[in-house]
Amino acid sequence: MVWRRIRCVAGTSCRDGSLSMTMMKRVMPAMVTIAVLALIARRVPVDRLIASLRDANYVAFLAVMIPNTIVYFLWDTLILKTVVGWFHGGVPFRELLPVRAASYVVAFFNTNAGRGALAAYLWRRLDVPFLELGGTVIFLVLTEYTQLVLWAMLGVFGFRAELTSGLLSIAVAVAAFWLAVFAYTRLHVTPARALTWLFAPREWVLFRTFRRASAVRYGQVVLLRAPMFLVSLAAHYYGAHAFGIDIPFGQMLTFLPVVFMAAALPITVAHLGTTQAAWLLFFGQFAPAPRLLAFSLVAHLTFAATRALLGLAWLPVAYGQLVQPAVVGLRADRIRRTSRASA
């Protein structure tokens, strides 16, 4: 790191390389979004897409999708409050609401930045190491993916939905991943010297939440997320009817979690493109492509826009909460300096 800074000061190509990498990271999501949407546009005629958008029953659609987003916001905040209370300390629900809502505004443009903003607030609010809170945010993300895979497996085996070989491989990979994480972070055997380099990272502060989380906690988080997913499942199941789409419940239960996982990938702008491609791939046999594309676009944009509006409404309160700890800290420093000077 020091050598790299010296090279930058010396005027070498370090700065140009950093700028090019930064520019590439900013441009790449837009390029991927355009590419995916262009591929979809080749399959779906624009005039048929416009007709599907025009013929939809938006009153019935919004009647289920907007309450779904509000329930998601409230329940997501409850999960955050619960998990933070387990591993770091209690934060009142009413204090987390503005910050959770404001993080949605940031996440609309960059998912990871939204998660980082949430961790930054908790860091200032709780006065604990930032990486500890970062580990908790990662814990929440990974358990969210896990419960989506479990719901998909319930659809496969409980409702005898048609199965793709890739879906079972995903479930096996997730199970193997969590077994490895659980064994790695909670193994109390002193490793051999030759393997010290491998086992040393488990003591990092970033893994603190994973070290403290018992198997019961993992199960509790998955169960706590269940009502939120069930509400979303019902909203999409009945919301699709507003676009003339009738998807069997077993198929919806099986593949909607996979659609959500595809939507969570931070590789496109506002998660556009990947979500629509997943809807067309998994539900293409139940409705014409223009209707599916119209429904997936409107559902996705309604969810994202409603969350963003909630975030904008709460933004002044969230900003005040974020600035207040810094002001309190400055006042405390001034008091300490004054007392030292008088002494």
Short mmCIF file of C-alpha atoms in Angstrom, two decimals:
data_model
loop_
_atom_site.label_atom_id
_atom_site.label_comp_id
_atom_site.label_asym_id
_atom_site.label_seq_id
_atom_site.Cartn_x
_atom_site.Cartn_y
_atom_site.Cartn_z
CA MET A 1 0.00 0.00 0.00
CA VAL A 2 2.84 2.41 0.89
CA TRP A 3 4.71 1.53 -2.29
CA ARG A 4 1.58 2.16 -4.32
CA ARG A 5 1.18 5.60 -2.78
CA ILE A 6 4.84 6.40 -3.51
CA ARG A 7 4.34 5.40 -7.13
CA CYS A 8 1.24 7.60 -7.36
CA VAL A 9 3.13 10.59 -5.92
CA ALA A 10 5.96 9.95 -8.35
CA GLY A 11 3.52 10.43 -11.19
CA THR A 12 3.37 6.91 -12.56
CA SER A 13 0.29 5.28 -14.09
CA CYS A 14 -1.21 4.29 -10.71
CA ARG A 15 -3.67 7.14 -10.72
CA ASP A 16 -4.70 6.48 -14.29
CA GLY A 17 -5.22 2.81 -13.47
CA SER A 18 -7.31 3.66 -10.41
CA LEU A 19 -9.42 6.09 -12.40
CA SER A 20 -9.96 3.57 -15.17
CA MET A 21 -10.99 0.87 -12.70
CA THR A 22 -13.36 3.26 -10.94
CA MET A 23 -14.87 4.32 -14.24
CA MET A 24 -15.25 0.69 -15.30
CA LYS A 25 -17.08 -0.17 -12.07
CA ARG A 26 -19.49 2.69 -12.66
CA VAL A 27 -20.09 1.97 -16.33
CA MET A 28 -20.29 -1.84 -16.16
CA PRO A 29 -23.74 -2.06 -14.47
CA ALA A 30 -25.22 0.25 -17.10
CA MET A 31 -23.64 -1.80 -19.89
CA VAL A 32 -24.97 -5.07 -18.44
CA THR A 33 -28.44 -3.55 -18.00
CA ILE A 34 -28.53 -2.32 -21.60
CA ALA A 35 -27.28 -5.67 -22.90
CA VAL A 36 -29.87 -7.72 -20.98
CA LEU A 37 -32.75 -5.40 -21.89
CA ALA A 38 -31.64 -5.44 -25.54
CA LEU A 39 -31.74 -9.25 -25.58
CA ILE A 40 -35.22 -9.19 -24.03
CA ALA A 41 -36.39 -6.56 -26.53
CA ARG A 42 -35.40 -8.85 -29.40
CA ARG A 43 -37.79 -11.48 -28.05
CA VAL A 44 -40.71 -9.23 -27.09
CA PRO A 45 -42.24 -6.88 -29.69
CA VAL A 46 -42.61 -3.36 -28.34
CA ASP A 47 -46.18 -2.94 -29.60
CA ARG A 48 -47.33 -6.09 -27.77
CA LEU A 49 -45.56 -4.94 -24.61
CA ILE A 50 -47.36 -1.59 -24.78
CA ALA A 51 -50.68 -3.38 -25.31
CA SER A 52 -50.06 -5.56 -22.24
CA LEU A 53 -49.26 -2.47 -20.17
CA ARG A 54 -52.41 -0.74 -21.42
CA ASP A 55 -54.74 -3.67 -20.70
CA ALA A 56 -53.63 -4.28 -17.09
CA ASN A 57 -55.92 -3.66 -14.12
CA TYR A 58 -53.77 -1.23 -12.15
CA VAL A 59 -56.28 -0.70 -9.35
CA ALA A 60 -56.21 -4.38 -8.44
CA PHE A 61 -52.45 -4.51 -8.96
CA LEU A 62 -51.60 -1.55 -6.72
CA ALA A 63 -54.08 -2.75 -4.09
CA VAL A 64 -51.81 -5.71 -3.36
CA MET A 65 -48.34 -4.48 -4.35
CA ILE A 66 -48.15 -1.22 -2.38
CA PRO A 67 -49.21 -2.85 0.93
CA ASN A 68 -46.67 -5.57 0.17
CA THR A 69 -43.89 -2.97 -0.02
CA ILE A 70 -44.99 -1.31 3.23
CA VAL A 71 -45.11 -4.65 5.04
CA TYR A 72 -41.66 -5.46 3.63
CA PHE A 73 -40.27 -2.18 4.97
CA LEU A 74 -41.71 -2.64 8.46
CA TRP A 75 -40.79 -6.32 8.73
CA ASP A 76 -37.31 -5.77 7.31
CA THR A 77 -36.72 -3.14 9.99
CA LEU A 78 -37.98 -5.54 12.66
CA ILE A 79 -35.50 -8.19 11.51
CA LEU A 80 -32.70 -5.63 11.57
CA LYS A 81 -33.64 -4.54 15.10
CA THR A 82 -33.76 -8.14 16.32
CA VAL A 83 -30.43 -9.24 14.84
CA VAL A 84 -28.59 -6.08 15.91
CA GLY A 85 -30.00 -6.56 19.41
CA TRP A 86 -28.68 -10.13 19.52
CA PHE A 87 -25.11 -9.30 18.61
CA HIS A 88 -24.45 -5.63 19.40
CA GLY A 89 -27.07 -3.96 21.57
CA GLY A 90 -30.61 -2.71 21.43
CA VAL A 91 -31.75 0.07 19.11
CA PRO A 92 -35.39 1.21 19.32
CA PHE A 93 -37.57 0.23 16.37
CA ARG A 94 -38.70 3.82 15.82
CA GLU A 95 -35.07 4.96 15.50
CA LEU A 96 -34.25 2.31 12.91
CA LEU A 97 -37.25 3.07 10.70
CA PRO A 98 -35.87 6.33 9.18
CA VAL A 99 -32.40 4.91 8.56
CA ARG A 100 -33.71 1.67 7.07
CA ALA A 101 -35.97 3.69 4.77
CA ALA A 102 -33.18 6.08 3.77
CA SER A 103 -30.89 3.17 2.93
CA TYR A 104 -33.42 2.11 0.28
CA VAL A 105 -32.78 5.38 -1.57
CA VAL A 106 -29.06 4.64 -1.72
CA ALA A 107 -29.69 0.99 -2.59
CA PHE A 108 -31.84 2.05 -5.55
CA PHE A 109 -28.61 3.12 -7.26
CA ASN A 110 -26.11 0.80 -5.56
CA THR A 111 -27.11 -2.16 -3.38
CA ASN A 112 -23.79 -2.47 -1.57
CA ALA A 113 -23.67 1.28 -0.90
CA GLY A 114 -27.09 1.03 0.74
CA ARG A 115 -25.86 -1.74 3.01
CA GLY A 116 -22.74 0.27 3.80
CA ALA A 117 -24.80 3.32 4.72
CA LEU A 118 -26.85 1.21 7.11
CA ALA A 119 -23.71 -0.19 8.74
CA ALA A 120 -22.25 3.33 9.01
CA TYR A 121 -25.30 4.58 10.93
CA LEU A 122 -25.24 1.64 13.32
CA TRP A 123 -21.52 2.19 13.84
CA ARG A 124 -22.11 5.76 14.96
CA ARG A 125 -25.21 4.88 16.94
CA LEU A 126 -23.78 1.92 18.86
CA ASP A 127 -20.10 2.93 18.98
CA VAL A 128 -18.85 -0.55 18.08
CA PRO A 129 -16.24 -1.49 15.46
CA PHE A 130 -17.49 -0.87 11.94
CA LEU A 131 -16.35 -4.27 10.69
CA GLU A 132 -18.43 -5.99 13.38
CA LEU A 133 -21.53 -4.31 11.99
CA GLY A 134 -20.39 -5.03 8.46
CA GLY A 135 -20.23 -8.70 9.39
CA THR A 136 -23.78 -8.52 10.75
CA VAL A 137 -25.03 -6.96 7.50
CA ILE A 138 -23.33 -9.79 5.57
CA PHE A 139 -24.94 -12.27 7.96
CA LEU A 140 -28.37 -10.79 7.15
CA VAL A 141 -27.73 -10.95 3.40
CA LEU A 142 -26.56 -14.57 3.47
CA THR A 143 -29.44 -15.74 5.65
CA GLU A 144 -31.85 -14.00 3.27
CA TYR A 145 -30.46 -15.99 0.34
CA THR A 146 -30.64 -19.16 2.43
CA GLN A 147 -34.32 -18.78 3.29
CA LEU A 148 -35.11 -18.13 -0.38
CA VAL A 149 -33.44 -21.41 -1.32
CA LEU A 150 -35.41 -23.20 1.41
CA TRP A 151 -38.69 -21.81 0.07
CA ALA A 152 -37.74 -22.96 -3.41
CA MET A 153 -37.04 -26.45 -2.10
CA LEU A 154 -40.43 -26.49 -0.36
CA GLY A 155 -42.05 -25.77 -3.70
CA VAL A 156 -40.06 -28.53 -5.37
CA PHE A 157 -40.79 -31.30 -2.88
CA GLY A 158 -44.02 -30.12 -1.27
CA PHE A 159 -45.95 -29.16 -4.39
CA ARG A 160 -44.15 -31.43 -6.86
CA ALA A 161 -43.22 -28.53 -9.07
CA GLU A 162 -41.16 -29.24 -12.13
CA LEU A 163 -37.50 -29.21 -11.26
CA THR A 164 -34.47 -27.99 -13.10
CA SER A 165 -31.19 -29.71 -12.29
CA GLY A 166 -29.62 -26.36 -11.51
CA LEU A 167 -32.06 -25.65 -8.67
CA LEU A 168 -31.06 -28.74 -6.71
CA SER A 169 -27.40 -27.95 -7.24
CA ILE A 170 -28.00 -24.48 -5.79
CA ALA A 171 -29.60 -26.02 -2.69
CA VAL A 172 -26.69 -28.43 -2.24
CA ALA A 173 -24.17 -25.61 -2.68
CA VAL A 174 -25.96 -23.42 -0.10
CA ALA A 175 -26.10 -26.28 2.41
CA ALA A 176 -22.40 -27.03 1.90
CA PHE A 177 -21.57 -23.34 2.25
CA TRP A 178 -23.35 -22.96 5.59
CA LEU A 179 -21.84 -26.17 6.95
CA ALA A 180 -18.40 -24.84 6.04
CA VAL A 181 -19.09 -21.41 7.56
CA PHE A 182 -20.52 -22.88 10.76
CA ALA A 183 -17.62 -25.29 11.19
CA TYR A 184 -15.01 -22.67 10.32
CA THR A 185 -16.26 -19.91 12.62
CA ARG A 186 -17.17 -22.10 15.60
CA LEU A 187 -14.40 -24.71 15.47
CA HIS A 188 -12.43 -24.47 18.71
CA VAL A 189 -9.61 -26.83 17.78
CA THR A 190 -6.18 -25.23 17.58
CA PRO A 191 -5.01 -25.74 13.98
CA ALA A 192 -1.64 -27.09 13.04
CA ARG A 193 1.04 -24.54 12.31
CA ALA A 194 0.94 -25.37 8.61
CA LEU A 195 -2.75 -24.43 8.50
CA THR A 196 -2.53 -21.32 10.67
CA TRP A 197 -2.77 -19.05 7.65
CA LEU A 198 -6.05 -20.71 6.70
CA PHE A 199 -7.71 -20.53 10.11
CA ALA A 200 -6.44 -17.11 11.18
CA PRO A 201 -9.18 -15.07 9.39
CA ARG A 202 -11.92 -16.63 11.52
CA GLU A 203 -10.64 -14.48 14.41
CA TRP A 204 -11.10 -11.31 12.42
CA VAL A 205 -13.64 -8.87 13.77
CA LEU A 206 -15.60 -9.18 10.51
CA PHE A 207 -16.51 -12.76 11.49
CA ARG A 208 -17.60 -11.89 15.05
CA THR A 209 -21.31 -12.27 14.31
CA PHE A 210 -20.75 -15.63 12.63
CA ARG A 211 -18.68 -16.84 15.61
CA ARG A 212 -21.39 -15.82 18.07
CA ALA A 213 -24.33 -17.09 16.05
CA SER A 214 -25.50 -20.51 17.20
CA ALA A 215 -27.45 -22.94 15.04
CA VAL A 216 -30.59 -21.79 16.87
CA ARG A 217 -29.95 -18.18 15.83
CA TYR A 218 -29.60 -19.19 12.19
CA GLY A 219 -32.93 -20.98 12.38
CA GLN A 220 -34.59 -18.07 14.16
CA VAL A 221 -33.51 -15.61 11.45
CA VAL A 222 -34.84 -17.87 8.69
CA LEU A 223 -38.17 -18.29 10.51
CA LEU A 224 -38.37 -14.57 11.24
CA ARG A 225 -38.13 -13.85 7.53
CA ALA A 226 -40.95 -16.28 6.67
CA PRO A 227 -43.94 -13.89 7.11
CA MET A 228 -42.27 -11.28 4.91
CA PHE A 229 -41.79 -13.77 2.08
CA LEU A 230 -45.32 -15.17 2.40
CA VAL A 231 -46.82 -11.69 2.04
CA SER A 232 -44.67 -11.06 -1.02
CA LEU A 233 -45.61 -14.45 -2.48
CA ALA A 234 -49.33 -13.70 -2.11
CA ALA A 235 -48.89 -10.20 -3.56
CA HIS A 236 -47.14 -11.48 -6.69
CA TYR A 237 -49.54 -14.41 -7.06
CA TYR A 238 -52.63 -12.17 -7.06
CA GLY A 239 -50.88 -9.19 -8.66
CA ALA A 240 -50.13 -11.31 -11.72
CA HIS A 241 -53.88 -11.80 -12.20
CA ALA A 242 -54.17 -8.05 -12.87
CA PHE A 243 -52.11 -8.63 -16.03
CA GLY A 244 -54.07 -11.70 -17.11
CA ILE A 245 -51.40 -14.12 -15.84
CA ASP A 246 -52.36 -17.27 -13.94
CA ILE A 247 -49.33 -19.10 -12.53
CA PRO A 248 -49.88 -22.27 -10.45
CA PHE A 249 -49.13 -21.66 -6.78
CA GLY A 250 -46.54 -24.45 -6.61
CA GLN A 251 -44.60 -23.00 -9.51
CA MET A 252 -44.79 -19.52 -8.01
CA LEU A 253 -43.50 -20.79 -4.66
CA THR A 254 -40.66 -22.67 -6.34
CA PHE A 255 -39.32 -20.06 -8.71
CA LEU A 256 -40.24 -16.70 -7.16
CA PRO A 257 -37.39 -17.09 -4.62
CA VAL A 258 -35.01 -17.68 -7.53
CA VAL A 259 -36.32 -14.52 -9.19
CA PHE A 260 -35.66 -12.61 -5.96
CA MET A 261 -32.11 -13.98 -5.82
CA ALA A 262 -31.52 -12.90 -9.41
CA ALA A 263 -32.94 -9.47 -8.58
CA ALA A 264 -30.54 -9.13 -5.64
CA LEU A 265 -27.45 -9.50 -7.83
CA PRO A 266 -25.68 -6.09 -7.82
CA ILE A 267 -24.73 -6.23 -11.50
CA THR A 268 -27.34 -3.99 -13.14
CA VAL A 269 -28.77 -0.52 -12.61
CA ALA A 270 -31.67 -0.63 -10.13
CA HIS A 271 -31.74 -4.44 -10.62
CA LEU A 272 -33.37 -4.03 -14.03
CA GLY A 273 -32.84 -6.69 -16.64
CA THR A 274 -31.93 -9.67 -14.47
CA THR A 275 -35.36 -9.63 -12.81
CA GLN A 276 -37.21 -9.54 -16.11
CA ALA A 277 -35.01 -12.25 -17.63
CA ALA A 278 -35.72 -14.51 -14.64
CA TRP A 279 -39.49 -14.03 -14.98
CA LEU A 280 -39.36 -14.92 -18.67
CA LEU A 281 -37.15 -17.95 -18.03
CA PHE A 282 -39.07 -19.54 -15.16
CA PHE A 283 -42.66 -18.56 -15.97
CA GLY A 284 -42.61 -18.37 -19.76
CA GLN A 285 -44.82 -21.45 -20.12
CA PHE A 286 -47.72 -19.89 -18.22
CA ALA A 287 -48.21 -16.60 -20.08
CA PRO A 288 -47.13 -14.80 -23.25
CA ALA A 289 -43.76 -13.07 -23.00
CA PRO A 290 -45.19 -9.52 -23.43
CA ARG A 291 -47.52 -9.98 -20.44
CA LEU A 292 -44.78 -11.44 -18.27
CA LEU A 293 -42.41 -8.65 -19.20
CA ALA A 294 -45.05 -6.00 -18.53
CA PHE A 295 -45.91 -7.48 -15.14
CA SER A 296 -42.29 -7.94 -14.06
CA LEU A 297 -41.38 -4.38 -15.07
CA VAL A 298 -44.35 -2.77 -13.33
CA ALA A 299 -43.98 -4.96 -10.21
CA HIS A 300 -40.28 -4.24 -9.93
CA LEU A 301 -40.62 -0.50 -10.51
CA THR A 302 -43.58 -0.24 -8.11
CA PHE A 303 -41.61 -1.97 -5.37
CA ALA A 304 -38.46 0.11 -5.97
CA ALA A 305 -40.33 3.41 -6.33
CA THR A 306 -42.45 2.86 -3.22
CA ARG A 307 -39.35 2.04 -1.16
CA ALA A 308 -37.57 5.10 -2.56
CA LEU A 309 -40.54 7.35 -1.71
CA LEU A 310 -40.56 5.96 1.83
CA GLY A 311 -36.86 6.69 2.03
CA LEU A 312 -37.26 10.25 0.79
CA ALA A 313 -40.05 10.85 3.30
CA TRP A 314 -37.83 9.65 6.16
CA LEU A 315 -34.60 11.19 4.84
CA PRO A 316 -34.66 14.41 6.95
CA VAL A 317 -35.16 12.37 10.13
CA ALA A 318 -32.44 9.90 9.13
CA TYR A 319 -30.03 12.74 8.39
CA GLY A 320 -30.72 14.29 11.78
CA GLN A 321 -30.04 10.99 13.51
CA LEU A 322 -26.81 10.56 11.57
CA VAL A 323 -25.51 14.04 12.35
CA GLN A 324 -26.59 14.10 16.00
CA PRO A 325 -24.03 11.56 17.28
CA ALA A 326 -21.23 13.58 15.67
CA VAL A 327 -22.48 16.79 17.29
CA VAL A 328 -22.70 15.08 20.67
CA GLY A 329 -19.17 13.73 20.21
CA LEU A 330 -17.79 17.19 19.38
CA ARG A 331 -19.46 18.69 22.46
CA ALA A 332 -18.00 15.94 24.64
CA ASP A 333 -14.51 16.60 23.23
CA ARG A 334 -14.85 20.32 23.93
CA ILE A 335 -15.94 19.64 27.51
CA ARG A 336 -12.96 17.33 28.07
CA ARG A 337 -10.53 19.87 26.61
CA THR A 338 -12.00 22.66 28.75
CA SER A 339 -11.75 20.58 31.91
CA ARG A 340 -8.13 19.69 31.14
CA ALA A 341 -7.24 23.33 30.47
CA SER A 342 -8.85 24.52 33.71
CA ALA A 343 -7.07 21.79 35.65
#
